[in-house]
Amino acid sequence: MKTHIFALLLTAICLSTTAMGNDIYEDARDPWTLMDQGLLNRQLHEQIRSPEQQFRLGKSLKSFAVAADGATGGQQSLPGTEYDQTRFHGYFILDTYSALRLFESMDINVNLNFINPSFCDGYHQSFQLLGGMSVHLHKTVRLFDKPLRLDALIMDLDLVTIGEGLLIEQIPLEGFSFSATWNHVSLSAHIAARVFWNYDDFLAIPLSFFDGRLTFLAAFWYFTEPAGDTESNAFDVFRASNKVQEHFPYIGISAHQNFGEHLHIAAEYLARIKDRQMSNGVLLRSDIKARIYSRVALHLGYQFRFYEQHFAPSHELSEVTTSPALPERENMYATNSFEYFAISPWFHQLSHTVMTEVHMDITRQFQLFYELEYWVRWVTNNSNNPRVLYVSGYQKAPGIWHDIFYHAGLRYRLFRNAPHRASIFISNKWIASDTESTTPMPIRYIRDPLFGFELEVFL
Amino acid sequence: MKPQWVYLLLMLLIAISACDVTDVDGSALNVTFSLPTSDMTSSANPPRYAVIWMGNSVWKVTADGPIPSGATQVNIPIQLPPRHLLEKVQPAETLTYAYYYFPEAPMRRPRIVVYDDTNLNQQFDLLTDQILALDGFGQDYYATIMAFLDLDQFLSSLSIEETQVYYDWTFNKYSKVMFGVADPDWSDFVMPLFEGSSETEIAHVQPVLELQAGNPLLMEKDILCFRHVEEAHDSIYEQIWVDDTLDVEFICSDTTVPCDGFDASIAPDFEAMAAQSQVFSSSCGWGNPLYQPFGASMGTVTCNGCHCEYTHHVITYYLNASALPEWIPCGGQTLSSSLK
């Protein structure tokens, strides 16, 4: 079936002559935040030729495009405190993107990320090279005298958000994505593997109207627990009787609307339907983004989330993990479906989050910035004999969890006509990483108050 | 201060701080224990059971009752001491619940004793009544009843998946748990499994726990020393006595053990030997047409604080097989032993 769809797409692409537009396919970057949003591993030509990316050195290479974001710095403990530095305590990162456009309808995209998280480990000891490749087939053909845009993206999906983010939000994934858009209506299929667990697969089929502002979604989360292995994990033995491959269907609707350039409202409802029982999830989001007195950029955001017990695709408590662990993922909100799924089999979760970011230009080169996220969660269940558990050793469920994340500091822009910059800041949201950045991590952020410094270049 | 003085002081504190058995909190957990029946017969009085919580300066009996005559098992209610007294139940042991994949956690364990109510006051007196059986005596690893000092603290040390396993094993009970049996009335106890248990054992845990018999003094020390009695290597002293009617010189020439002749018509005073020793046993060895060996072993345990030594005095009698004295039990019975 997948082969037939792919062949159909290829045939349509080959018959067409119409060029594609400039918008980025399935762009999961959050436009309603002031936090840095990096490049995506597709449509690099369109990304770096946009007005705000004119400093890119590789923007004029015709069929070839190249860009790189480099950063070096450290994440260190504050003097006199008990906290440890992070894995990225003295790092160098060179995140490179290249794209080769063939036949005006086919891009070969390569993202190579050169990482050394620690200069303390020994000469070249910690070096890692993370690589991702994608083939993006894109074409617009005419159908009933209206353009029909076709996309097929294979392997590196980069950041993925499904709907408004109730289910999956800004999670880097690999898989396949297909889409056909005609007359403001779009039908897509996104297939991803290893989303939150080692043995899960995910299929989403969104049908969108009004250029994606209204979407009906059907999704299937396939979940398979591995066979018991006493040597690798004795706990699996006790779950041997529960080893089944299951799929968890979701259906729902999402919508978003921008009111001018400054106000954005979004909502999403999904229901997991399993064993004739529904578990509901709701996301409401509102954002205000504005520039005040030309020197101050401001974002105010609010999110409401409700995940009814059993909303996640698992019958039992199961650690949710994600990778890679890279500092760029600090530029996302802590409020994310990732944080709700692990304990979903036992608890209802309702949360409010208020987030704000302010960037204030003191001079043309100095900028003060702060990002603040206050997140409160009510974790409850209906049982008369509630099972108590702890998340990260201190968040007791059932209970009310309060979290405040901050990130504030000073940036210095090295050149007036280029974004290269040096920053120093304090924060309590640091990427949690094992020795290898590719190790799936059950927590995304270390919440210790530390300070960081960073020199960034954008090529 | 010398260790023995500390020990004596400890004993004194324990002896003067015994409490009554009615002052307890929470619901009781009934646990079935199997009795070492062969050792119950030596009890002069009907045996009784007791549940003891030991502390450095206090001990608390939370249950005490008679054991029905001829019983091979007994149901014993396990219950935490009152909260204010629980604070004094020490030492809190750092133990592993259920499986070594779990992190260790502070626990308290009661001692379950079967005793001979020597002073007939129908309650257990630690330094007076003779202990006949004890839970976990002489075993390195065994299933026992334990209570988390702080279940929340333990749970906070678990990962989410470990928490799932914990509740799988405790039938989704928070605090009211005991592995192997789903009983909502059970209170703050869990039954751990020992390190090295196979998955099969865990899946089919035996809900009947065992009480072990042993030397009364050592069992008493095991309680007083919080299960940490240091036992030295045995010291063995041997002596051979050869019936005068046999060739004493010939038999004695074949051994380095002190050996001499004796008049077998006069029975040795075994009762006196048994009275002088804490463990006495006698047995008939394999004989031949000429002589019949008969051994008597007197075991003595001496303890200095929590350090105990065994001394065995083994006497072997070589008796004329053609004229066995009446006092020797050999013939219909090949082994006899008695526990003092």
CSV table of C-alpha atoms in Angstrom, one decimal, chain B:
chain,number,residue,atom,x,y,z
B,1,MET,CA,34.2,0.9,78.3
B,2,LYS,CA,34.6,-2.8,77.5
B,3,PRO,CA,32.2,-4.4,75.1
B,4,GLN,CA,30.8,-6.8,77.6
B,5,TRP,CA,29.8,-3.9,79.9
B,6,VAL,CA,28.0,-2.3,77.0
B,7,TYR,CA,26.3,-5.6,76.4
B,8,LEU,CA,25.3,-6.0,80.1
B,9,LEU,CA,24.0,-2.5,80.2
B,10,LEU,CA,22.0,-3.2,77.1
B,11,MET,CA,20.5,-6.3,78.6
B,12,LEU,CA,19.6,-4.4,81.7
B,13,LEU,CA,17.9,-1.7,79.8
B,14,ILE,CA,15.9,-4.2,77.8
B,15,ALA,CA,14.9,-6.1,80.9
B,16,ILE,CA,13.5,-3.1,82.7
B,17,SER,CA,11.7,-1.6,79.7
B,18,ALA,CA,9.5,-4.5,78.6
B,19,CYS,CA,6.0,-3.3,77.7
B,20,ASP,CA,2.6,-4.8,77.8
B,21,VAL,CA,1.1,-6.4,74.7
B,22,THR,CA,-2.1,-4.5,74.2
B,23,ASP,CA,-0.7,-1.1,73.2
B,24,VAL,CA,-0.4,-1.3,69.5
B,25,ASP,CA,-1.5,0.7,66.4
B,26,GLY,CA,-3.0,-0.3,63.1
B,27,SER,CA,-4.5,-3.5,61.8
B,28,ALA,CA,-2.8,-6.8,62.3
B,29,LEU,CA,-1.5,-9.0,59.6
B,30,ASN,CA,-2.1,-12.7,60.1
B,31,VAL,CA,0.9,-14.8,58.9
B,32,THR,CA,1.1,-18.6,59.0
B,33,PHE,CA,4.3,-20.0,60.3
B,34,SER,CA,5.3,-23.7,60.2
B,35,LEU,CA,6.7,-25.1,63.4
B,36,PRO,CA,9.7,-27.4,63.8
B,37,THR,CA,7.6,-30.0,65.5
B,38,SER,CA,10.4,-32.4,66.5
B,39,ASP,CA,11.8,-29.7,68.8
B,40,MET,CA,8.6,-28.8,70.4
B,41,THR,CA,8.4,-32.1,72.2
B,42,SER,CA,11.2,-31.1,74.6
B,43,SER,CA,9.1,-28.2,75.9
B,44,ALA,CA,8.3,-28.7,79.5
B,45,ASN,CA,5.2,-26.5,79.2
B,46,PRO,CA,2.8,-25.9,76.4
B,47,PRO,CA,4.7,-23.8,73.9
B,48,ARG,CA,3.7,-20.3,73.1
B,49,TYR,CA,4.5,-17.8,70.4
B,50,ALA,CA,5.5,-14.1,70.6
B,51,VAL,CA,6.2,-11.3,68.2
B,52,ILE,CA,9.0,-9.1,69.4
B,53,TRP,CA,10.2,-5.7,68.2
B,54,MET,CA,13.7,-5.1,69.4
B,55,GLY,CA,15.4,-1.8,70.1
B,56,ASN,CA,18.6,-0.8,71.7
B,57,SER,CA,16.9,0.3,74.8
B,58,VAL,CA,13.4,-1.2,74.5
B,59,TRP,CA,11.7,-4.3,73.3
B,60,LYS,CA,8.1,-4.6,72.6
B,61,VAL,CA,5.8,-7.7,72.3
B,62,THR,CA,2.9,-7.1,70.0
B,63,ALA,CA,1.4,-10.5,70.1
B,64,ASP,CA,1.7,-13.4,72.5
B,65,GLY,CA,-0.4,-16.6,72.6
B,66,PRO,CA,-0.6,-20.3,73.1
B,67,ILE,CA,0.2,-22.8,70.4
B,68,PRO,CA,-2.5,-25.6,70.2
B,69,SER,CA,-1.2,-29.0,71.1
B,70,GLY,CA,0.0,-31.0,68.2
B,71,ALA,CA,-0.1,-28.0,65.8
B,72,THR,CA,2.3,-28.0,62.9
B,73,GLN,CA,1.5,-24.4,61.9
B,74,VAL,CA,0.3,-21.4,63.7
B,75,ASN,CA,-1.3,-18.2,62.6
B,76,ILE,CA,0.4,-15.2,64.2
B,77,PRO,CA,-0.9,-11.6,64.1
B,78,ILE,CA,1.9,-9.2,63.1
B,79,GLN,CA,1.4,-5.7,64.0
B,80,LEU,CA,3.5,-2.6,64.2
B,81,PRO,CA,4.2,-1.2,67.7
B,82,PRO,CA,2.8,2.2,68.5
B,83,ARG,CA,4.2,5.0,66.4
B,84,HIS,CA,5.9,6.6,69.4
B,85,LEU,CA,7.6,3.3,70.3
B,86,LEU,CA,8.3,2.4,66.7
B,87,GLU,CA,10.7,5.3,66.7
B,88,LYS,CA,12.8,3.4,69.3
B,89,VAL,CA,12.8,0.1,67.4
B,90,GLN,CA,16.3,0.0,66.2
B,91,PRO,CA,18.4,-0.6,64.5
B,92,ALA,CA,16.5,0.1,61.3
B,93,GLU,CA,18.1,-2.3,58.9
B,94,THR,CA,18.9,-1.5,55.3
B,95,LEU,CA,17.4,-4.3,53.4
B,96,THR,CA,16.4,-5.1,49.9
B,97,TYR,CA,12.7,-5.6,49.2
B,98,ALA,CA,11.8,-8.5,47.1
B,99,TYR,CA,14.6,-8.5,44.5
B,100,TYR,CA,18.0,-7.1,44.2
B,101,TYR,CA,16.9,-4.9,41.3
B,102,PHE,CA,15.2,-2.7,43.9
B,103,PRO,CA,17.3,-0.3,45.8
B,104,GLU,CA,17.9,-1.0,49.5
B,105,ALA,CA,15.6,0.7,51.9
B,106,PRO,CA,15.5,1.1,55.7
B,107,MET,CA,13.2,-1.5,57.2
B,108,ARG,CA,12.3,-2.9,60.6
B,109,ARG,CA,11.7,-6.6,61.1
B,110,PRO,CA,10.0,-8.2,64.1
B,111,ARG,CA,11.3,-11.5,65.6
B,112,ILE,CA,8.9,-14.4,65.8
B,113,VAL,CA,9.6,-16.8,68.6
B,114,VAL,CA,8.2,-20.0,70.0
B,115,TYR,CA,9.1,-20.3,73.6
B,116,ASP,CA,8.7,-22.5,76.7
B,117,ASP,CA,6.9,-20.3,79.2
B,118,THR,CA,9.3,-21.3,81.9
B,119,ASN,CA,7.8,-19.0,84.6
B,120,LEU,CA,4.2,-19.8,83.6
B,121,ASN,CA,3.2,-16.1,83.5
B,122,GLN,CA,1.8,-16.5,80.0
B,123,GLN,CA,4.0,-13.8,78.5
B,124,PHE,CA,7.3,-13.9,76.9
B,125,ASP,CA,10.2,-12.9,79.1
B,126,LEU,CA,13.3,-12.6,77.0
B,127,LEU,CA,16.0,-13.5,79.6
B,128,THR,CA,13.8,-16.0,81.4
B,129,ASP,CA,11.8,-18.1,79.0
B,130,GLN,CA,13.5,-20.7,76.9
B,131,ILE,CA,13.3,-20.1,73.2
B,132,LEU,CA,12.4,-23.2,71.2
B,133,ALA,CA,12.2,-21.7,67.7
B,134,LEU,CA,12.9,-18.5,65.9
B,135,ASP,CA,12.3,-16.9,62.5
B,136,GLY,CA,15.3,-16.8,60.3
B,137,PHE,CA,17.6,-18.5,62.7
B,138,GLY,CA,20.7,-19.9,61.2
B,139,GLN,CA,19.8,-18.8,57.7
B,140,ASP,CA,21.5,-16.2,55.7
B,141,TYR,CA,18.7,-15.5,53.3
B,142,TYR,CA,15.1,-16.2,54.0
B,143,ALA,CA,11.6,-14.8,53.5
B,144,THR,CA,10.6,-12.7,56.4
B,145,ILE,CA,8.2,-10.0,57.4
B,146,MET,CA,9.4,-6.5,57.2
B,147,ALA,CA,8.0,-3.0,57.5
B,148,PHE,CA,9.2,0.0,55.6
B,149,LEU,CA,10.2,2.8,57.8
B,150,ASP,CA,9.2,5.2,55.1
B,151,LEU,CA,7.4,3.7,52.2
B,152,ASP,CA,7.3,7.1,50.4
B,153,GLN,CA,11.0,7.5,50.8
B,154,PHE,CA,11.4,4.1,49.2
B,155,LEU,CA,9.0,4.8,46.4
B,156,SER,CA,10.8,8.1,45.7
B,157,SER,CA,14.0,6.1,45.0
B,158,LEU,CA,12.3,4.0,42.3
B,159,SER,CA,12.1,4.7,38.6
B,160,ILE,CA,8.6,4.7,37.1
B,161,GLU,CA,9.1,1.2,35.8
B,162,GLU,CA,10.4,0.0,39.1
B,163,THR,CA,7.3,1.5,40.7
B,164,GLN,CA,5.2,-0.4,38.3
B,165,VAL,CA,6.9,-3.7,39.3
B,166,TYR,CA,6.6,-2.8,43.0
B,167,TYR,CA,2.8,-2.5,42.6
B,168,ASP,CA,2.6,-5.6,40.4
B,169,TRP,CA,4.1,-7.5,43.3
B,170,THR,CA,2.0,-5.9,45.9
B,171,PHE,CA,-1.3,-6.2,44.1
B,172,ASN,CA,-1.5,-2.5,43.5
B,173,LYS,CA,-1.6,-1.8,47.2
B,174,TYR,CA,0.1,1.3,48.6
B,175,SER,CA,1.2,0.5,52.1
B,176,LYS,CA,-1.3,-2.4,52.6
B,177,VAL,CA,0.8,-5.0,51.1
B,178,MET,CA,2.4,-8.3,51.5
B,179,PHE,CA,3.8,-10.1,48.6
B,180,GLY,CA,2.0,-13.3,47.5
B,181,VAL,CA,-1.4,-12.7,49.0
B,182,ALA,CA,-3.9,-10.0,48.2
B,183,ASP,CA,-5.3,-9.0,51.5
B,184,PRO,CA,-6.7,-5.5,51.9
B,185,ASP,CA,-6.6,-5.7,55.6
B,186,TRP,CA,-2.9,-6.1,55.8
B,187,SER,CA,-1.1,-3.2,57.1
B,188,ASP,CA,2.4,-1.8,56.7
B,189,PHE,CA,4.2,-5.1,56.0
B,190,VAL,CA,5.8,-6.6,53.0
B,191,MET,CA,7.5,-9.9,52.7
B,192,PRO,CA,10.7,-9.6,50.8
B,193,LEU,CA,12.4,-12.3,48.9
B,194,PHE,CA,16.0,-13.0,49.4
B,195,GLU,CA,18.7,-12.2,47.0
B,196,GLY,CA,19.2,-15.0,44.5
B,197,SER,CA,15.6,-15.9,44.3
B,198,SER,CA,14.7,-17.2,40.9
B,199,GLU,CA,11.8,-15.7,39.0
B,200,THR,CA,9.9,-19.0,39.5
B,201,GLU,CA,10.3,-18.6,43.3
B,202,ILE,CA,9.0,-15.1,43.2
B,203,ALA,CA,6.1,-16.0,41.1
B,204,HIS,CA,5.1,-18.9,43.4
B,205,VAL,CA,6.1,-17.6,46.7
B,206,GLN,CA,5.3,-19.8,49.7
B,207,PRO,CA,3.0,-17.9,51.9
B,208,VAL,CA,3.8,-20.1,54.9
B,209,LEU,CA,7.0,-18.9,56.6
B,210,GLU,CA,9.3,-21.2,58.6
B,211,LEU,CA,10.5,-21.0,62.1
B,212,GLN,CA,13.8,-22.7,62.8
B,213,ALA,CA,14.9,-24.5,65.9
B,214,GLY,CA,18.4,-24.2,67.4
B,215,ASN,CA,20.5,-23.7,70.4
B,216,PRO,CA,18.4,-21.7,72.9
B,217,LEU,CA,21.3,-19.5,73.9
B,218,LEU,CA,22.2,-18.8,70.4
B,219,MET,CA,18.6,-18.0,69.5
B,220,GLU,CA,18.5,-15.6,72.5
B,221,LYS,CA,21.7,-14.0,71.4
B,222,ASP,CA,20.3,-13.8,67.8
B,223,ILE,CA,17.5,-11.6,69.2
B,224,LEU,CA,19.6,-9.5,71.5
B,225,CYS,CA,22.3,-9.0,68.9
B,226,PHE,CA,19.9,-8.0,66.1
B,227,ARG,CA,20.7,-11.1,64.1
B,228,HIS,CA,24.3,-10.4,64.1
B,229,VAL,CA,25.9,-13.1,66.3
B,230,GLU,CA,29.6,-13.7,65.6
B,231,GLU,CA,30.2,-17.4,65.8
B,232,ALA,CA,33.8,-18.6,66.2
B,233,HIS,CA,35.0,-21.9,64.8
B,234,ASP,CA,34.2,-25.0,66.9
B,235,SER,CA,36.7,-26.3,69.4
B,236,ILE,CA,36.6,-30.1,69.6
B,237,TYR,CA,38.0,-32.2,72.4
B,238,GLU,CA,38.0,-36.0,71.9
B,239,GLN,CA,38.5,-38.9,74.3
B,240,ILE,CA,38.3,-42.6,73.7
B,241,TRP,CA,37.4,-45.1,76.3
B,242,VAL,CA,37.9,-48.8,75.5
B,243,ASP,CA,36.1,-51.6,77.3
B,244,ASP,CA,38.6,-53.3,79.7
B,245,THR,CA,37.5,-56.7,78.2
B,246,LEU,CA,38.9,-55.7,74.8
B,247,ASP,CA,42.5,-55.3,73.8
B,248,VAL,CA,42.9,-51.7,75.0
B,249,GLU,CA,46.5,-51.4,73.9
B,250,PHE,CA,45.8,-52.6,70.4
B,251,ILE,CA,42.8,-50.3,69.8
B,252,CYS,CA,44.5,-47.3,71.4
B,253,SER,CA,47.6,-47.8,69.3
B,254,ASP,CA,45.6,-46.9,66.2
B,255,THR,CA,44.7,-43.3,67.2
B,256,THR,CA,46.3,-40.1,68.4
B,257,VAL,CA,43.3,-39.2,70.4
B,258,PRO,CA,43.7,-39.7,74.2
B,259,CYS,CA,42.7,-43.3,74.8
B,260,ASP,CA,42.3,-45.5,77.8
B,261,GLY,CA,40.5,-48.5,79.2
B,262,PHE,CA,37.3,-48.4,81.4
B,263,ASP,CA,35.0,-50.7,83.2
B,264,ALA,CA,32.0,-51.0,81.0
B,265,SER,CA,29.9,-52.6,83.6
B,266,ILE,CA,29.5,-49.2,85.3
B,267,ALA,CA,27.4,-46.9,83.2
B,268,PRO,CA,28.8,-43.4,82.5
B,269,ASP,CA,26.7,-40.7,84.0
B,270,PHE,CA,25.1,-39.3,80.8
B,271,GLU,CA,22.6,-37.3,82.7
B,272,ALA,CA,25.4,-35.4,84.4
B,273,MET,CA,27.0,-34.9,81.0
B,274,ALA,CA,23.8,-33.6,79.5
B,275,ALA,CA,23.4,-31.3,82.5
B,276,GLN,CA,26.8,-29.8,82.0
B,277,SER,CA,26.3,-29.2,78.3
B,278,GLN,CA,23.8,-27.2,76.3
B,279,VAL,CA,23.7,-29.6,73.4
B,280,PHE,CA,24.0,-33.3,74.2
B,281,SER,CA,23.8,-36.1,71.7
B,282,SER,CA,24.8,-39.8,71.6
B,283,SER,CA,24.9,-42.2,68.7
B,284,CYS,CA,26.0,-45.7,67.9
B,285,GLY,CA,28.6,-46.1,65.2
B,286,TRP,CA,29.0,-49.0,62.8
B,287,GLY,CA,30.5,-51.9,64.7
B,288,ASN,CA,32.2,-55.1,63.9
B,289,PRO,CA,32.1,-58.6,65.4
B,290,LEU,CA,34.6,-57.6,68.1
B,291,TYR,CA,33.5,-54.2,69.3
B,292,GLN,CA,30.7,-51.7,69.1
B,293,PRO,CA,31.5,-47.9,69.1
B,294,PHE,CA,29.2,-45.6,70.9
B,295,GLY,CA,29.7,-41.9,70.9
B,296,ALA,CA,28.5,-39.1,73.3
B,297,SER,CA,28.9,-35.5,72.3
B,298,MET,CA,28.5,-32.6,74.7
B,299,GLY,CA,28.3,-29.3,73.1
B,300,THR,CA,28.8,-26.1,75.1
B,301,VAL,CA,28.1,-22.6,73.8
B,302,THR,CA,29.7,-19.7,75.5
B,303,CYS,CA,29.1,-16.2,74.5
B,304,ASN,CA,30.9,-12.9,75.3
B,305,GLY,CA,28.5,-10.3,74.2
B,306,CYS,CA,27.6,-11.1,70.6
B,307,HIS,CA,30.6,-13.3,70.1
B,308,CYS,CA,29.9,-17.0,70.7
B,309,GLU,CA,32.0,-20.1,70.6
B,310,TYR,CA,31.1,-23.8,70.4
B,311,THR,CA,33.0,-26.3,72.4
B,312,HIS,CA,32.4,-30.0,71.7
B,313,HIS,CA,33.6,-32.7,74.0
B,314,VAL,CA,33.3,-36.0,72.1
B,315,ILE,CA,33.7,-39.3,74.0
B,316,THR,CA,33.8,-42.5,72.0
B,317,TYR,CA,33.3,-45.8,73.8
B,318,TYR,CA,34.5,-49.0,72.3
B,319,LEU,CA,32.4,-51.8,73.9
B,320,ASN,CA,32.7,-55.6,73.7
B,321,ALA,CA,30.2,-56.6,71.0
B,322,SER,CA,29.7,-60.0,72.5
B,323,ALA,CA,28.8,-58.5,75.9
B,324,LEU,CA,27.1,-55.2,75.4
B,325,PRO,CA,26.2,-53.4,78.6
B,326,GLU,CA,22.5,-52.6,79.3
B,327,TRP,CA,23.0,-48.9,79.2
B,328,ILE,CA,24.0,-48.7,75.6
B,329,PRO,CA,21.0,-48.1,73.3
B,330,CYS,CA,22.6,-49.7,70.2
B,331,GLY,CA,20.8,-52.5,68.5
B,332,GLY,CA,17.2,-51.3,67.8
B,333,GLN,CA,18.2,-47.6,67.6
B,334,THR,CA,21.1,-46.3,65.7
B,335,LEU,CA,20.9,-42.7,66.6
B,336,SER,CA,19.5,-40.7,69.4
B,337,SER,CA,19.8,-37.1,70.2
B,338,SER,CA,18.3,-34.8,72.6
B,339,LEU,CA,18.1,-31.1,72.9
B,340,LYS,CA,18.4,-29.6,76.2
